[in-house]
């Protein structure tokens, strides 16, 4: 059970989004409910997809699917409360295959959950994976969850953070080509990421976060020998953040800073681009990895993996990452500032 909460949202239901119904999202959610939840919850998704997942897992005798009209009626125990303001998916939706209907549904479920969270009707939002290709086939042109969340909430300053029990990493740039990263860096982008890293740690209950900033280039530029992004953008932002009272250091070489953070020297690392930051976290294991969107008007966490079409419908998906995302959402809202 989570600690006694101090957040005004704490009495509200936790929200799960189904994600792409042709992937492993329905199975993960059913398995998590079958384990027993520590807090009332509601699923934004398709009742039929969850019913079929219950049947496939032999849990239809234990779990009941209950359509809901409002999120305030969250459920626990043997009932999965489902809220769907979109159309029902077909009963013959194939598992493990890209389908525009499932892609569009994943987007609609997410948008409805975002709207309710922003309206103060949900404690936090935990998202199962969506498939970008299926979503695009359904007419939605977004790179992923993070960008949808930011656009829907009109959030300008946001970042992706991946975390597990050993490491927290927040990204300056997210879903852009590697060739475009240097041009996307600026002192403003760096200071924004550093401030968001401070906020993320404070939400996690860390009173005085120690923030490390990774360089972009080998050896953090080696004084300009291997690139000048560190001297032009990163170091000035660090100096600005320190002047604001933040405990931040760097730029540190990317090949050692994550090890130092894992050993306890820092509470969070600000990484410059997607793979620089995500490879170290995912190397430690996908099971406990959690994706957090920092900067939103509510807490959103997610699994650290995709729709896994290759195993969808086989009854072997592991809910460990979804469980970790749920637990982190509850912890973060217990300390929400």
Short mmCIF file of C-alpha atoms in Angstrom, two decimals:
data_model
loop_
_atom_site.label_atom_id
_atom_site.label_comp_id
_atom_site.label_asym_id
_atom_site.label_seq_id
_atom_site.Cartn_x
_atom_site.Cartn_y
_atom_site.Cartn_z
CA UNK A 1 0.00 0.00 0.00
CA UNK A 2 1.24 3.53 -0.73
CA UNK A 3 2.19 5.88 2.07
CA UNK A 4 -0.46 8.09 3.60
CA UNK A 5 -0.97 10.69 0.86
CA UNK A 6 -0.84 14.43 1.20
CA UNK A 7 -1.95 15.26 -2.35
CA UNK A 8 -5.50 16.60 -2.94
CA UNK A 9 -5.77 14.17 -5.86
CA UNK A 10 -5.09 11.15 -3.67
CA UNK A 11 -8.75 10.21 -3.13
CA UNK A 12 -9.47 10.15 -6.86
CA UNK A 13 -9.27 6.99 -8.99
CA UNK A 14 -6.12 6.03 -10.82
CA UNK A 15 -6.59 5.81 -14.60
CA UNK A 16 -5.16 3.22 -16.97
CA UNK A 17 -5.35 3.59 -20.74
CA UNK A 18 -5.71 0.40 -22.76
CA UNK A 19 -3.23 1.38 -25.45
CA UNK A 20 -3.41 -0.55 -28.71
CA UNK A 21 -5.96 -3.34 -28.22
CA UNK A 22 -4.15 -5.55 -30.74
CA UNK A 23 -1.05 -5.51 -28.54
CA UNK A 24 -0.41 -6.74 -25.01
CA UNK A 25 -2.13 -3.83 -23.23
CA UNK A 26 -5.40 -5.66 -22.49
CA UNK A 27 -3.54 -8.67 -21.09
CA UNK A 28 -1.28 -6.53 -18.91
CA UNK A 29 -4.20 -4.63 -17.41
CA UNK A 30 -6.22 -7.79 -16.75
CA UNK A 31 -3.26 -9.45 -15.05
CA UNK A 32 -2.66 -6.39 -12.88
CA UNK A 33 -6.31 -6.23 -11.76
CA UNK A 34 -6.21 -9.97 -11.05
CA UNK A 35 -3.28 -9.40 -8.67
CA UNK A 36 -5.33 -6.84 -6.74
CA UNK A 37 -4.89 -3.08 -6.87
CA UNK A 38 -3.87 -0.90 -3.91
CA UNK A 39 -6.11 1.95 -5.10
CA UNK A 40 -9.42 2.32 -6.99
CA UNK A 41 -8.90 2.55 -10.74
CA UNK A 42 -10.68 2.98 -14.05
CA UNK A 43 -9.60 1.76 -17.49
CA UNK A 44 -10.09 3.99 -20.52
CA UNK A 45 -10.54 1.49 -23.29
CA UNK A 46 -12.69 -1.17 -24.90
CA UNK A 47 -14.78 -3.49 -22.73
CA UNK A 48 -14.82 -6.23 -25.35
CA UNK A 49 -11.02 -6.29 -25.63
CA UNK A 50 -10.72 -6.68 -21.86
CA UNK A 51 -13.40 -9.38 -21.77
CA UNK A 52 -11.55 -11.34 -24.45
CA UNK A 53 -8.30 -10.96 -22.50
CA UNK A 54 -10.01 -12.30 -19.37
CA UNK A 55 -11.28 -15.30 -21.31
CA UNK A 56 -7.91 -16.01 -22.93
CA UNK A 57 -6.22 -15.95 -19.52
CA UNK A 58 -8.90 -18.06 -17.85
CA UNK A 59 -9.86 -15.17 -15.57
CA UNK A 60 -13.40 -14.57 -16.79
CA UNK A 61 -14.71 -16.44 -13.74
CA UNK A 62 -12.76 -14.20 -11.36
CA UNK A 63 -12.98 -10.76 -12.98
CA UNK A 64 -16.01 -8.83 -14.12
CA UNK A 65 -15.99 -6.05 -16.70
CA UNK A 66 -18.18 -3.11 -15.68
CA UNK A 67 -18.81 -0.24 -18.13
CA UNK A 68 -18.71 3.14 -16.41
CA UNK A 69 -20.19 6.48 -17.37
CA UNK A 70 -17.90 8.60 -15.16
CA UNK A 71 -14.34 8.06 -13.86
CA UNK A 72 -15.28 8.85 -10.26
CA UNK A 73 -16.71 5.33 -10.00
CA UNK A 74 -13.30 3.65 -9.98
CA UNK A 75 -13.17 0.00 -8.96
CA UNK A 76 -10.93 -2.46 -7.14
CA UNK A 77 -11.24 -6.12 -6.26
CA UNK A 78 -12.72 -8.42 -8.87
CA UNK A 79 -14.25 -5.71 -11.07
CA UNK A 80 -12.57 -3.80 -13.89
CA UNK A 81 -14.38 -0.52 -14.45
CA UNK A 82 -14.13 0.59 -18.07
CA UNK A 83 -14.91 4.00 -19.55
CA UNK A 84 -15.19 4.24 -23.35
CA UNK A 85 -16.47 7.37 -25.06
CA UNK A 86 -15.47 6.05 -28.48
CA UNK A 87 -16.93 3.26 -30.60
CA UNK A 88 -16.60 -0.40 -29.66
CA UNK A 89 -13.87 -2.37 -31.36
CA UNK A 90 -14.87 -5.42 -33.45
CA UNK A 91 -14.86 -8.77 -31.70
CA UNK A 92 -12.66 -10.25 -34.42
CA UNK A 93 -9.88 -7.67 -34.06
CA UNK A 94 -6.74 -9.72 -34.76
CA UNK A 95 -4.09 -9.88 -32.03
CA UNK A 96 -0.54 -8.99 -32.94
CA UNK A 97 -1.34 -7.20 -36.18
CA UNK A 98 -1.33 -3.54 -37.12
CA UNK A 99 -4.91 -2.33 -37.33
CA UNK A 100 -6.07 1.24 -37.93
CA UNK A 101 -9.12 0.75 -35.69
CA UNK A 102 -6.99 -0.26 -32.73
CA UNK A 103 -4.58 2.59 -33.44
CA UNK A 104 -7.35 5.18 -33.52
CA UNK A 105 -8.93 3.69 -30.42
CA UNK A 106 -5.66 3.97 -28.48
CA UNK A 107 -5.54 7.66 -29.34
CA UNK A 108 -9.19 8.26 -28.36
CA UNK A 109 -8.84 6.47 -25.01
CA UNK A 110 -5.73 8.52 -24.23
CA UNK A 111 -7.38 11.84 -25.14
CA UNK A 112 -10.42 11.13 -22.98
CA UNK A 113 -8.21 10.19 -20.03
CA UNK A 114 -6.10 13.33 -20.52
CA UNK A 115 -9.21 15.51 -20.51
CA UNK A 116 -10.49 13.95 -17.28
CA UNK A 117 -7.08 14.17 -15.61
CA UNK A 118 -6.74 17.82 -16.57
CA UNK A 119 -10.22 18.46 -15.20
CA UNK A 120 -9.08 17.12 -11.82
CA UNK A 121 -11.12 13.91 -11.96
CA UNK A 122 -8.22 11.44 -11.78
CA UNK A 123 -5.36 10.87 -9.37
CA UNK A 124 -2.85 10.04 -12.11
CA UNK A 125 -2.63 8.49 -15.55
CA UNK A 126 -0.86 5.19 -16.31
CA UNK A 127 -0.63 4.31 -20.00
CA UNK A 128 -0.30 0.92 -21.68
CA UNK A 129 1.64 0.93 -24.98
CA UNK A 130 0.29 2.24 -28.25
CA UNK A 131 1.62 1.44 -31.73
CA UNK A 132 2.72 4.49 -33.70
CA UNK A 133 2.17 2.79 -37.08
CA UNK A 134 -1.37 1.73 -36.18
CA UNK A 135 -2.13 5.18 -34.83
CA UNK A 136 -0.87 6.77 -38.04
CA UNK A 137 -2.99 4.32 -40.06
CA UNK A 138 -5.94 5.54 -38.00
CA UNK A 139 -5.33 9.11 -39.12
CA UNK A 140 -3.40 10.41 -36.12
CA UNK A 141 -0.03 12.00 -36.86
CA UNK A 142 1.89 12.09 -33.58
CA UNK A 143 5.26 10.47 -32.80
CA UNK A 144 3.99 9.00 -29.52
CA UNK A 145 2.37 9.44 -26.12
CA UNK A 146 4.58 12.31 -24.96
CA UNK A 147 3.72 14.63 -27.82
CA UNK A 148 -0.01 13.87 -27.59
CA UNK A 149 0.01 14.62 -23.87
CA UNK A 150 1.84 17.90 -24.37
CA UNK A 151 -0.39 19.05 -27.23
CA UNK A 152 -3.64 18.04 -25.53
CA UNK A 153 -2.73 19.88 -22.32
CA UNK A 154 -1.12 22.84 -24.10
CA UNK A 155 2.11 22.19 -22.20
CA UNK A 156 5.16 23.96 -23.62
CA UNK A 157 7.80 22.86 -21.10
CA UNK A 158 7.83 19.08 -20.82
CA UNK A 159 10.28 16.21 -20.94
CA UNK A 160 10.47 12.44 -20.98
CA UNK A 161 12.02 10.76 -17.96
CA UNK A 162 12.77 7.07 -17.69
CA UNK A 163 13.36 5.65 -14.24
CA UNK A 164 13.84 2.44 -12.31
CA UNK A 165 15.07 1.67 -8.81
CA UNK A 166 18.67 2.47 -9.79
CA UNK A 167 18.58 5.34 -12.26
CA UNK A 168 16.56 8.38 -13.34
CA UNK A 169 17.21 9.94 -16.74
CA UNK A 170 15.48 12.99 -18.25
CA UNK A 171 15.88 13.90 -21.93
CA UNK A 172 16.55 17.32 -23.48
CA UNK A 173 15.41 16.12 -26.92
CA UNK A 174 13.07 13.20 -27.52
CA UNK A 175 11.75 11.83 -30.81
CA UNK A 176 13.92 13.52 -33.40
CA UNK A 177 16.58 12.23 -35.77
CA UNK A 178 20.07 12.02 -34.34
CA UNK A 179 21.32 14.34 -37.09
CA UNK A 180 18.91 17.02 -35.85
CA UNK A 181 19.96 16.91 -32.19
CA UNK A 182 22.82 19.48 -32.25
CA UNK A 183 20.62 22.12 -33.87
CA UNK A 184 17.87 21.47 -31.30
CA UNK A 185 20.14 22.25 -28.36
CA UNK A 186 20.22 25.70 -26.81
CA UNK A 187 20.79 27.24 -23.42
CA UNK A 188 17.02 27.65 -23.11
CA UNK A 189 16.41 23.95 -23.88
CA UNK A 190 19.06 22.91 -21.36
CA UNK A 191 17.81 25.10 -18.51
CA UNK A 192 14.27 23.93 -19.17
CA UNK A 193 15.36 20.29 -18.88
CA UNK A 194 17.35 20.98 -15.71
CA UNK A 195 14.38 22.66 -14.07
CA UNK A 196 12.13 19.78 -15.07
CA UNK A 197 14.64 17.32 -13.60
CA UNK A 198 14.45 19.27 -10.34
CA UNK A 199 10.66 19.09 -10.45
CA UNK A 200 10.65 15.35 -11.18
CA UNK A 201 12.90 14.61 -8.22
CA UNK A 202 10.86 16.79 -5.91
CA UNK A 203 7.71 14.93 -6.99
CA UNK A 204 9.52 11.71 -6.10
CA UNK A 205 10.06 13.03 -2.57
CA UNK A 206 13.71 14.10 -2.97
CA UNK A 207 14.00 17.39 -1.12
CA UNK A 208 17.39 18.47 -2.48
CA UNK A 209 18.01 16.78 -5.86
CA UNK A 210 21.54 16.32 -7.16
CA UNK A 211 21.37 16.80 -10.93
CA UNK A 212 24.06 15.74 -13.38
CA UNK A 213 24.07 16.90 -17.00
CA UNK A 214 25.62 14.74 -19.71
CA UNK A 215 27.58 16.26 -22.55
CA UNK A 216 26.64 15.67 -26.16
CA UNK A 217 30.05 14.84 -27.59
CA UNK A 218 32.75 12.31 -26.63
CA UNK A 219 34.53 13.36 -23.43
CA UNK A 220 31.92 16.15 -23.12
CA UNK A 221 33.59 17.94 -26.02
CA UNK A 222 37.12 17.87 -24.55
CA UNK A 223 37.23 21.65 -24.30
CA UNK A 224 35.98 22.14 -27.84
CA UNK A 225 38.19 19.53 -29.51
CA UNK A 226 35.22 17.27 -30.30
CA UNK A 227 32.41 19.80 -30.61
CA UNK A 228 31.29 23.06 -29.05
CA UNK A 229 27.71 22.31 -27.86
CA UNK A 230 28.99 21.92 -24.32
CA UNK A 231 30.61 25.37 -24.21
CA UNK A 232 27.90 27.14 -26.22
CA UNK A 233 24.75 25.71 -24.61
CA UNK A 234 25.20 23.17 -21.83
CA UNK A 235 27.76 24.81 -19.53
CA UNK A 236 26.01 28.23 -19.57
CA UNK A 237 22.71 26.57 -18.66
CA UNK A 238 24.37 24.74 -15.77
CA UNK A 239 25.82 28.02 -14.52
CA UNK A 240 22.40 29.66 -14.78
CA UNK A 241 20.75 26.80 -12.87
CA UNK A 242 23.38 26.96 -10.13
CA UNK A 243 22.75 30.69 -9.82
CA UNK A 244 19.08 29.81 -9.26
CA UNK A 245 20.11 27.59 -6.36
CA UNK A 246 19.91 24.17 -8.02
CA UNK A 247 22.49 21.51 -7.20
CA UNK A 248 23.58 20.74 -10.76
CA UNK A 249 26.94 19.81 -12.27
CA UNK A 250 28.50 18.94 -15.62
CA UNK A 251 28.67 18.62 -18.49
CA UNK A 252 29.95 15.13 -17.78
CA UNK A 253 31.11 12.56 -20.36
CA UNK A 254 28.18 10.37 -21.38
CA UNK A 255 30.18 7.16 -21.09
CA UNK A 256 30.63 7.43 -17.31
CA UNK A 257 27.92 9.67 -15.88
CA UNK A 258 25.20 7.01 -15.80
CA UNK A 259 27.45 4.64 -13.86
CA UNK A 260 28.17 7.38 -11.32
CA UNK A 261 24.47 8.12 -10.92
CA UNK A 262 23.67 4.44 -10.51
CA UNK A 263 26.26 4.27 -7.73
CA UNK A 264 24.42 7.03 -5.85
CA UNK A 265 26.45 10.14 -6.66
CA UNK A 266 23.50 11.85 -8.39
CA UNK A 267 19.71 11.61 -8.19
CA UNK A 268 19.03 12.22 -11.88
CA UNK A 269 20.91 12.59 -15.16
CA UNK A 270 19.88 15.05 -17.87
CA UNK A 271 20.72 13.37 -21.20
CA UNK A 272 20.92 15.17 -24.51
CA UNK A 273 19.10 12.75 -26.81
CA UNK A 274 16.87 9.70 -26.83
CA UNK A 275 19.29 6.79 -27.03
CA UNK A 276 21.99 8.41 -24.90
CA UNK A 277 19.59 8.39 -21.98
CA UNK A 278 17.36 5.41 -22.63
CA UNK A 279 19.95 2.76 -23.41
CA UNK A 280 21.45 2.85 -19.86
CA UNK A 281 18.01 2.58 -18.24
CA UNK A 282 16.78 -0.17 -20.52
CA UNK A 283 20.03 -2.10 -20.21
CA UNK A 284 19.25 -2.47 -16.52
CA UNK A 285 16.03 -4.27 -17.50
CA UNK A 286 12.68 -3.46 -19.05
CA UNK A 287 10.73 -5.17 -16.27
CA UNK A 288 10.97 -2.30 -13.79
CA UNK A 289 11.48 0.62 -16.15
CA UNK A 290 8.92 3.44 -16.05
CA UNK A 291 8.39 6.28 -18.53
CA UNK A 292 7.30 9.56 -16.90
CA UNK A 293 6.18 12.71 -18.72
CA UNK A 294 7.44 15.61 -16.60
CA UNK A 295 5.86 19.07 -16.80
CA UNK A 296 2.21 18.10 -17.27
CA UNK A 297 -0.54 19.42 -14.99
CA UNK A 298 -0.96 15.85 -13.68
CA UNK A 299 1.22 12.79 -13.15
CA UNK A 300 1.57 10.43 -16.11
CA UNK A 301 3.61 7.22 -16.03
CA UNK A 302 3.89 4.43 -18.57
CA UNK A 303 5.47 1.10 -19.33
CA UNK A 304 9.01 1.05 -20.68
CA UNK A 305 8.19 -1.20 -23.64
CA UNK A 306 6.04 -1.38 -26.76
CA UNK A 307 2.95 -3.25 -27.87
CA UNK A 308 4.90 -6.52 -28.36
CA UNK A 309 2.85 -7.68 -31.35
CA UNK A 310 5.08 -10.76 -31.55
CA UNK A 311 3.64 -12.17 -28.30
CA UNK A 312 0.21 -10.51 -28.23
CA UNK A 313 -2.63 -12.95 -27.63
CA UNK A 314 -0.34 -15.72 -26.37
CA UNK A 315 -0.94 -15.19 -22.66
CA UNK A 316 2.73 -14.70 -21.79
CA UNK A 317 3.05 -10.91 -21.38
CA UNK A 318 4.66 -9.78 -18.11
CA UNK A 319 2.90 -6.91 -16.28
CA UNK A 320 6.01 -5.98 -14.25
CA UNK A 321 6.60 -2.65 -16.00
CA UNK A 322 2.92 -1.68 -15.78
CA UNK A 323 2.98 -2.58 -12.10
CA UNK A 324 6.07 -0.43 -11.60
CA UNK A 325 4.40 2.45 -13.48
CA UNK A 326 1.33 2.18 -11.24
CA UNK A 327 3.43 2.20 -8.09
CA UNK A 328 5.44 5.19 -9.24
CA UNK A 329 2.27 7.12 -10.10
CA UNK A 330 0.94 6.49 -6.61
CA UNK A 331 4.22 7.54 -5.00
CA UNK A 332 4.49 10.69 -7.07
CA UNK A 333 0.95 11.79 -6.24
CA UNK A 334 1.57 11.10 -2.57
CA UNK A 335 4.35 13.72 -2.74
CA UNK A 336 2.80 15.99 -5.38
CA UNK A 337 3.72 19.65 -5.00
#
